[in-house]
Short mmCIF file of C-alpha atoms in Angstrom, two decimals:
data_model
loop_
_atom_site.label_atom_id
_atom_site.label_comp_id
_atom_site.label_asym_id
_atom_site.label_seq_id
_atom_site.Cartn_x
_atom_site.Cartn_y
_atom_site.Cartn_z
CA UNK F 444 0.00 0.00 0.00
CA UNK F 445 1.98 2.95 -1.62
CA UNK F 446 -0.57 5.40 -0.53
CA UNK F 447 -0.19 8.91 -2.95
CA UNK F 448 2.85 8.76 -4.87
CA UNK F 449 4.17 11.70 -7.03
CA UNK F 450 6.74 11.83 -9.62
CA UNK F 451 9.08 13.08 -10.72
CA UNK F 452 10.25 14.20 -7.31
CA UNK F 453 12.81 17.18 -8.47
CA UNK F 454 12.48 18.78 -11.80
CA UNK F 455 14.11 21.67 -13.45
CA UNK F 456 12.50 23.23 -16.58
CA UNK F 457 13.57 26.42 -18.62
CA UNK F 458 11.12 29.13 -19.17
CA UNK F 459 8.25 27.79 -21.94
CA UNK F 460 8.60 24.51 -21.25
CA UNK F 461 6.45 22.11 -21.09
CA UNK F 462 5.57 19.25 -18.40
CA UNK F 463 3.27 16.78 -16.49
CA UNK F 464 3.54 16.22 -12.82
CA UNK F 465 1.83 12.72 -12.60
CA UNK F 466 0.05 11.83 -8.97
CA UNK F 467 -1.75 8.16 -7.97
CA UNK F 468 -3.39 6.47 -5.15
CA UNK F 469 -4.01 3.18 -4.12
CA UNK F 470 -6.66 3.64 -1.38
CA UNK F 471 -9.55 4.02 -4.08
CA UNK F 472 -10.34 7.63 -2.71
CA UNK F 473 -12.70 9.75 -4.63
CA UNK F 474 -11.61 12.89 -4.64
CA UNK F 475 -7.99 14.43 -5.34
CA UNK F 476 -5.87 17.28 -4.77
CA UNK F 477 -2.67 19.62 -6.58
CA UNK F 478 -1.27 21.92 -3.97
CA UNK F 479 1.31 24.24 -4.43
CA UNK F 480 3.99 25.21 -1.48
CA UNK F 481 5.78 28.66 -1.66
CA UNK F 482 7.88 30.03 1.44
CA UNK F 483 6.13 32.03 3.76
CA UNK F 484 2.53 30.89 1.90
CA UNK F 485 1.49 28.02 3.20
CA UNK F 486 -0.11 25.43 0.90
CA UNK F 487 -2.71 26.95 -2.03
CA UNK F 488 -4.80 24.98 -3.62
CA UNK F 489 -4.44 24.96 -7.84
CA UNK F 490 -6.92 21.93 -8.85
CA UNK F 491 -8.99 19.70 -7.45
CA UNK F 492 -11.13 16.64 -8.54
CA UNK F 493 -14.30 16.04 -6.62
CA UNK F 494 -15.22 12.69 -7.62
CA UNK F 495 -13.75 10.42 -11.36
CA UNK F 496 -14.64 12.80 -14.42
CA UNK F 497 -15.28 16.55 -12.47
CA UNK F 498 -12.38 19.03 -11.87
CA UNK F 499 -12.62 22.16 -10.30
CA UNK F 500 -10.83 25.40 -10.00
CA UNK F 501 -8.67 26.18 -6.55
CA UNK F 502 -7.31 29.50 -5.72
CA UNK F 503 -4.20 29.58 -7.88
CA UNK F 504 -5.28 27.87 -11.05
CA UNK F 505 -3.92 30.05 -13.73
CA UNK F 506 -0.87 28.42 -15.86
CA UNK F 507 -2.04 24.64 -14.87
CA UNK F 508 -4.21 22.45 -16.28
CA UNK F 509 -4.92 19.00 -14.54
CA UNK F 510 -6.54 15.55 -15.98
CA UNK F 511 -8.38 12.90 -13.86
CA UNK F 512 -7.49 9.95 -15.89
CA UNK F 513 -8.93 7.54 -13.98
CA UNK F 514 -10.06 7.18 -10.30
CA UNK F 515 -6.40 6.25 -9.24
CA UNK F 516 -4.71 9.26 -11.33
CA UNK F 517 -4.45 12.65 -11.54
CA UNK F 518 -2.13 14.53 -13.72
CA UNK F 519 -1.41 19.16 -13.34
CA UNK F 520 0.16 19.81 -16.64
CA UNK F 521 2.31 22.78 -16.94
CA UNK F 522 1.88 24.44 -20.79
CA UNK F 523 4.22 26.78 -20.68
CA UNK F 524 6.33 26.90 -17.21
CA UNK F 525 7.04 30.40 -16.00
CA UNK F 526 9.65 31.35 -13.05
CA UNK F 527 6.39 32.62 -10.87
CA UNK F 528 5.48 28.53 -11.22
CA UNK F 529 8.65 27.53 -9.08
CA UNK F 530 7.59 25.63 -6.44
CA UNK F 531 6.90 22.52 -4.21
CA UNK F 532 3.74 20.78 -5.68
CA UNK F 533 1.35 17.98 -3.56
CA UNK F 534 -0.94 16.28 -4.96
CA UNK F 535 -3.11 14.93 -2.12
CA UNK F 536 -6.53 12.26 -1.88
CA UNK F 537 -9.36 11.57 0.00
CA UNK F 538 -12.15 9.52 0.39
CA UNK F 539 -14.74 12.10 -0.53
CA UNK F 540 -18.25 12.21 0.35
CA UNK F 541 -20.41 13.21 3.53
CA UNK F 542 -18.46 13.18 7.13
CA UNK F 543 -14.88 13.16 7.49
CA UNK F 544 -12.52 12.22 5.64
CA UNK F 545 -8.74 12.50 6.16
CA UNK F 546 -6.48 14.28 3.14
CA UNK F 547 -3.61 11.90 2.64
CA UNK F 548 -0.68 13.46 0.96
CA UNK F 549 2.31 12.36 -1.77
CA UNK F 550 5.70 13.66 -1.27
CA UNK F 551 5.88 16.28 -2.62
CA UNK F 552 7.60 17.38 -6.46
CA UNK F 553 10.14 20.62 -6.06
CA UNK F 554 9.78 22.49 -9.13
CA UNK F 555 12.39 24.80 -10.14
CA UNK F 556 11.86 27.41 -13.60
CA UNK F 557 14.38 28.73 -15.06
CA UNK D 765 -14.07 32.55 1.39
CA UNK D 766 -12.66 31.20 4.21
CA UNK D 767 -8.96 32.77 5.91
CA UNK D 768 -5.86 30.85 8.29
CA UNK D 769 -3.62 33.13 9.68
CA UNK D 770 -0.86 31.94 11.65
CA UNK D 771 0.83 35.32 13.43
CA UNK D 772 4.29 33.13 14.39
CA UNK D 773 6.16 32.73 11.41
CA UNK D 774 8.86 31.20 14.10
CA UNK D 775 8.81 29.83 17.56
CA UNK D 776 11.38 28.23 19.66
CA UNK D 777 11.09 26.29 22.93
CA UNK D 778 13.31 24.38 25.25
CA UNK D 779 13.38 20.30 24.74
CA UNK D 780 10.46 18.53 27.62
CA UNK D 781 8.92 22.49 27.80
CA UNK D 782 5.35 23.17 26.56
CA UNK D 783 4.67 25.53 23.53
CA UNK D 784 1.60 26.97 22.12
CA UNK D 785 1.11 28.17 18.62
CA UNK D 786 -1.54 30.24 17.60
CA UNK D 787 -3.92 30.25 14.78
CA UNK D 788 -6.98 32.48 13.96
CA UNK D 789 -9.85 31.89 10.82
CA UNK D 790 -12.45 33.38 9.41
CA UNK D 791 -15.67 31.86 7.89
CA UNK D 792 -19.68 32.29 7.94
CA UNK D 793 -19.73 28.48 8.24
CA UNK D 794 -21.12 27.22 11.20
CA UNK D 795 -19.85 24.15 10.74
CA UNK D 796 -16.13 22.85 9.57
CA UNK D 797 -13.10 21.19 10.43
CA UNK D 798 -9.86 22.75 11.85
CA UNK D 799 -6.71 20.77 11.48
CA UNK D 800 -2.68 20.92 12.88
CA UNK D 801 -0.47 19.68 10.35
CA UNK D 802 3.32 19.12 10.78
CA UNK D 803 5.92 19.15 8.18
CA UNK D 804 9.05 17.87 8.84
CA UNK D 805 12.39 18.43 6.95
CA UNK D 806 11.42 15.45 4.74
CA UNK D 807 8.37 17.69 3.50
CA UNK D 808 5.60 14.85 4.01
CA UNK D 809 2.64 16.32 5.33
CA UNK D 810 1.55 14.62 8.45
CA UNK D 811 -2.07 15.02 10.26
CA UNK D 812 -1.20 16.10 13.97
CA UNK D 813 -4.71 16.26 15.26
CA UNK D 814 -8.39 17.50 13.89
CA UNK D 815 -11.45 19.40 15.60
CA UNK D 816 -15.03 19.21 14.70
CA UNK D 817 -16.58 22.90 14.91
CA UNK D 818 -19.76 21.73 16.80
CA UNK D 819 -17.68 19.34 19.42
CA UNK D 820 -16.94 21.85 22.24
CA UNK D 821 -14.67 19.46 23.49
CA UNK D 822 -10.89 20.67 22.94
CA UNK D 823 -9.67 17.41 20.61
CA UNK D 824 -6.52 15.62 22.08
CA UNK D 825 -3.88 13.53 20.76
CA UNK D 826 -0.78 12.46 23.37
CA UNK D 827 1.08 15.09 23.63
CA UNK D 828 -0.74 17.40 21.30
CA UNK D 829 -4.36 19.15 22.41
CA UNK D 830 -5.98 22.19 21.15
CA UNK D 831 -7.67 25.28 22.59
CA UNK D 832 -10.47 25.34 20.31
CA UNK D 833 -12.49 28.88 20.56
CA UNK D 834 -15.52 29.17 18.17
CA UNK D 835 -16.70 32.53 19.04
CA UNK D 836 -13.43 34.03 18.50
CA UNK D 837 -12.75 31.97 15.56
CA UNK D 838 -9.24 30.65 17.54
CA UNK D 839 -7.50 27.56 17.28
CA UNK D 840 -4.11 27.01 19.02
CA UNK D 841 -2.10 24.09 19.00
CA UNK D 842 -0.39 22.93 22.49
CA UNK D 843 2.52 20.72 22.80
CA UNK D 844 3.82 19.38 26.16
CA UNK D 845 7.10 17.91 26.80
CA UNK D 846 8.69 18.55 23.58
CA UNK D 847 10.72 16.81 21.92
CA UNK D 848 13.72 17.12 19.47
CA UNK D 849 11.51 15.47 17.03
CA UNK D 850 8.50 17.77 17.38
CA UNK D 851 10.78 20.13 15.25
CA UNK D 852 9.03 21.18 11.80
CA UNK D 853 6.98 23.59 9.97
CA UNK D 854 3.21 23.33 11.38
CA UNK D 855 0.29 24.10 9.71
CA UNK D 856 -3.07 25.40 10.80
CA UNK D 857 -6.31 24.26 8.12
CA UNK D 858 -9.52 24.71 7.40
CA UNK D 859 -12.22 22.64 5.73
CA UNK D 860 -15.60 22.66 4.89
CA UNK D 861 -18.35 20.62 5.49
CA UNK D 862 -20.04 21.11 2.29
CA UNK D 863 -20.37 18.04 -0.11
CA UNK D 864 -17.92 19.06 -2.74
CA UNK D 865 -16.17 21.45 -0.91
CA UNK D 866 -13.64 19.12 0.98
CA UNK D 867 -10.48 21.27 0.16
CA UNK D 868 -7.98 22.35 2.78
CA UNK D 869 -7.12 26.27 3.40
CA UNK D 870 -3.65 26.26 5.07
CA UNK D 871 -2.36 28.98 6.54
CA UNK D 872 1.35 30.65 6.23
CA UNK D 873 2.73 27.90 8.62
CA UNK D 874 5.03 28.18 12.16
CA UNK D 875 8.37 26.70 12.23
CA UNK D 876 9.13 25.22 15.28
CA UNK D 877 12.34 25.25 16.55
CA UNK D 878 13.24 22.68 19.94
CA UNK D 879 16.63 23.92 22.02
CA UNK D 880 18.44 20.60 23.72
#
């Protein structure tokens, strides 16, 4: 039981790249989560993915776009990477639903633009 | 839309002392969940301890308990007899209740520092 797994874990991109940060989960959770982690900010929310076909808009969406492939995966594709987009990025689950359910998060990718 | 503010961007406190860190939110919910999350060096995020708005009981975990205060929308985080491994960033959260609406708000985090 891997529980959320992220890769890559480090990635360095020049400006206007291109790339996919891929996240999974093995607990069959519903929903899922991309995070992004900037000094001094605390964790924002970018995407999230209520339930297998629905995504939603977070607080920092612009620049990302993000895929629920399937129930276990859940891609945040970077078109065109910008030095602002240099960050630590989680990609989180949970079970979804009424009542509680705890957020279980991956490891986190560091992002670095260039 | 819902705010965390953590006031403490550091704190420091001496190894078996007790430390409180402080976190205020602000919402029109009356109901919601409040969470203390720690992040270590390694950068996993790891659930310290959760409060349901409409228990009035203070939630408790070991070492860790909260001072849960609804009416001033407060929610500090208490650890006793610290330890060298209770060193990390910690995050206060917020989180809905609504059926959709399960995101976390985080606020700007505390980094705890613990003196030997």
């Amino acid at each position: 039981n891997a529980g959320v797994t992220q890769t890559p874990k480090f990635q360095v991109l020049k400006t206007g790249q291109s790339m996919t940060l891929q996240c999974a989960q093995d607990m069959n959770h519903n929903s899922m989560y991309w995070y992004r982690q900037d000094p001094g900010m605390g964790l924002r929310l970018i995407y999230y993915s209520a339930s297998e076909g629905t995504t939603d808009k977070g607080e920092v969406p612009n620049g990302y776009n993000v895929s629920r492939l399937n129930k276990r995966e859940f891609s945040l594709r970077l078109e065109s990477a910008a030095p602002s987009q240099t960050s630590v990025y989680f990609c989180a689950s949970s079970g979804g639903g009424e009542g509680y359910n705890e957020q279980f998060f991956g490891p986190g990718t560091r992002l670095t633009v260039l | 839309a819902q705010t965390v503010t953590q006031s403490q961007p550091e704190m420091s406190v001496q190894e078996a002392e007790t430390v409180t860190l402080s976190c205020t939110y602000d919402t029109s919910e009356s109901d919601y969940y409040l969470f203390w999350y720690k992040q270590p060096p390694s950068r996993q995020m790891i659930l310290v301890i959760r409060q349901e708005a409409y228990k009035q009981q203070n939630a408790t975990e070991n070492r860790f308990s909260v001072n849960f205060q609804k009416a001033a929308k407060s929610f500090s985080l208490k650890i006793s007899d610290s330890q060298l491994g209770d060193a990390a960033m910690y995050f206060c959260a917020y989180r809905s209740v609504v059926l959709g609406a399960q995101k976390l708000v985080f606020g700007q985090g505390t980094r705890l520092t613990i003196n030997p």
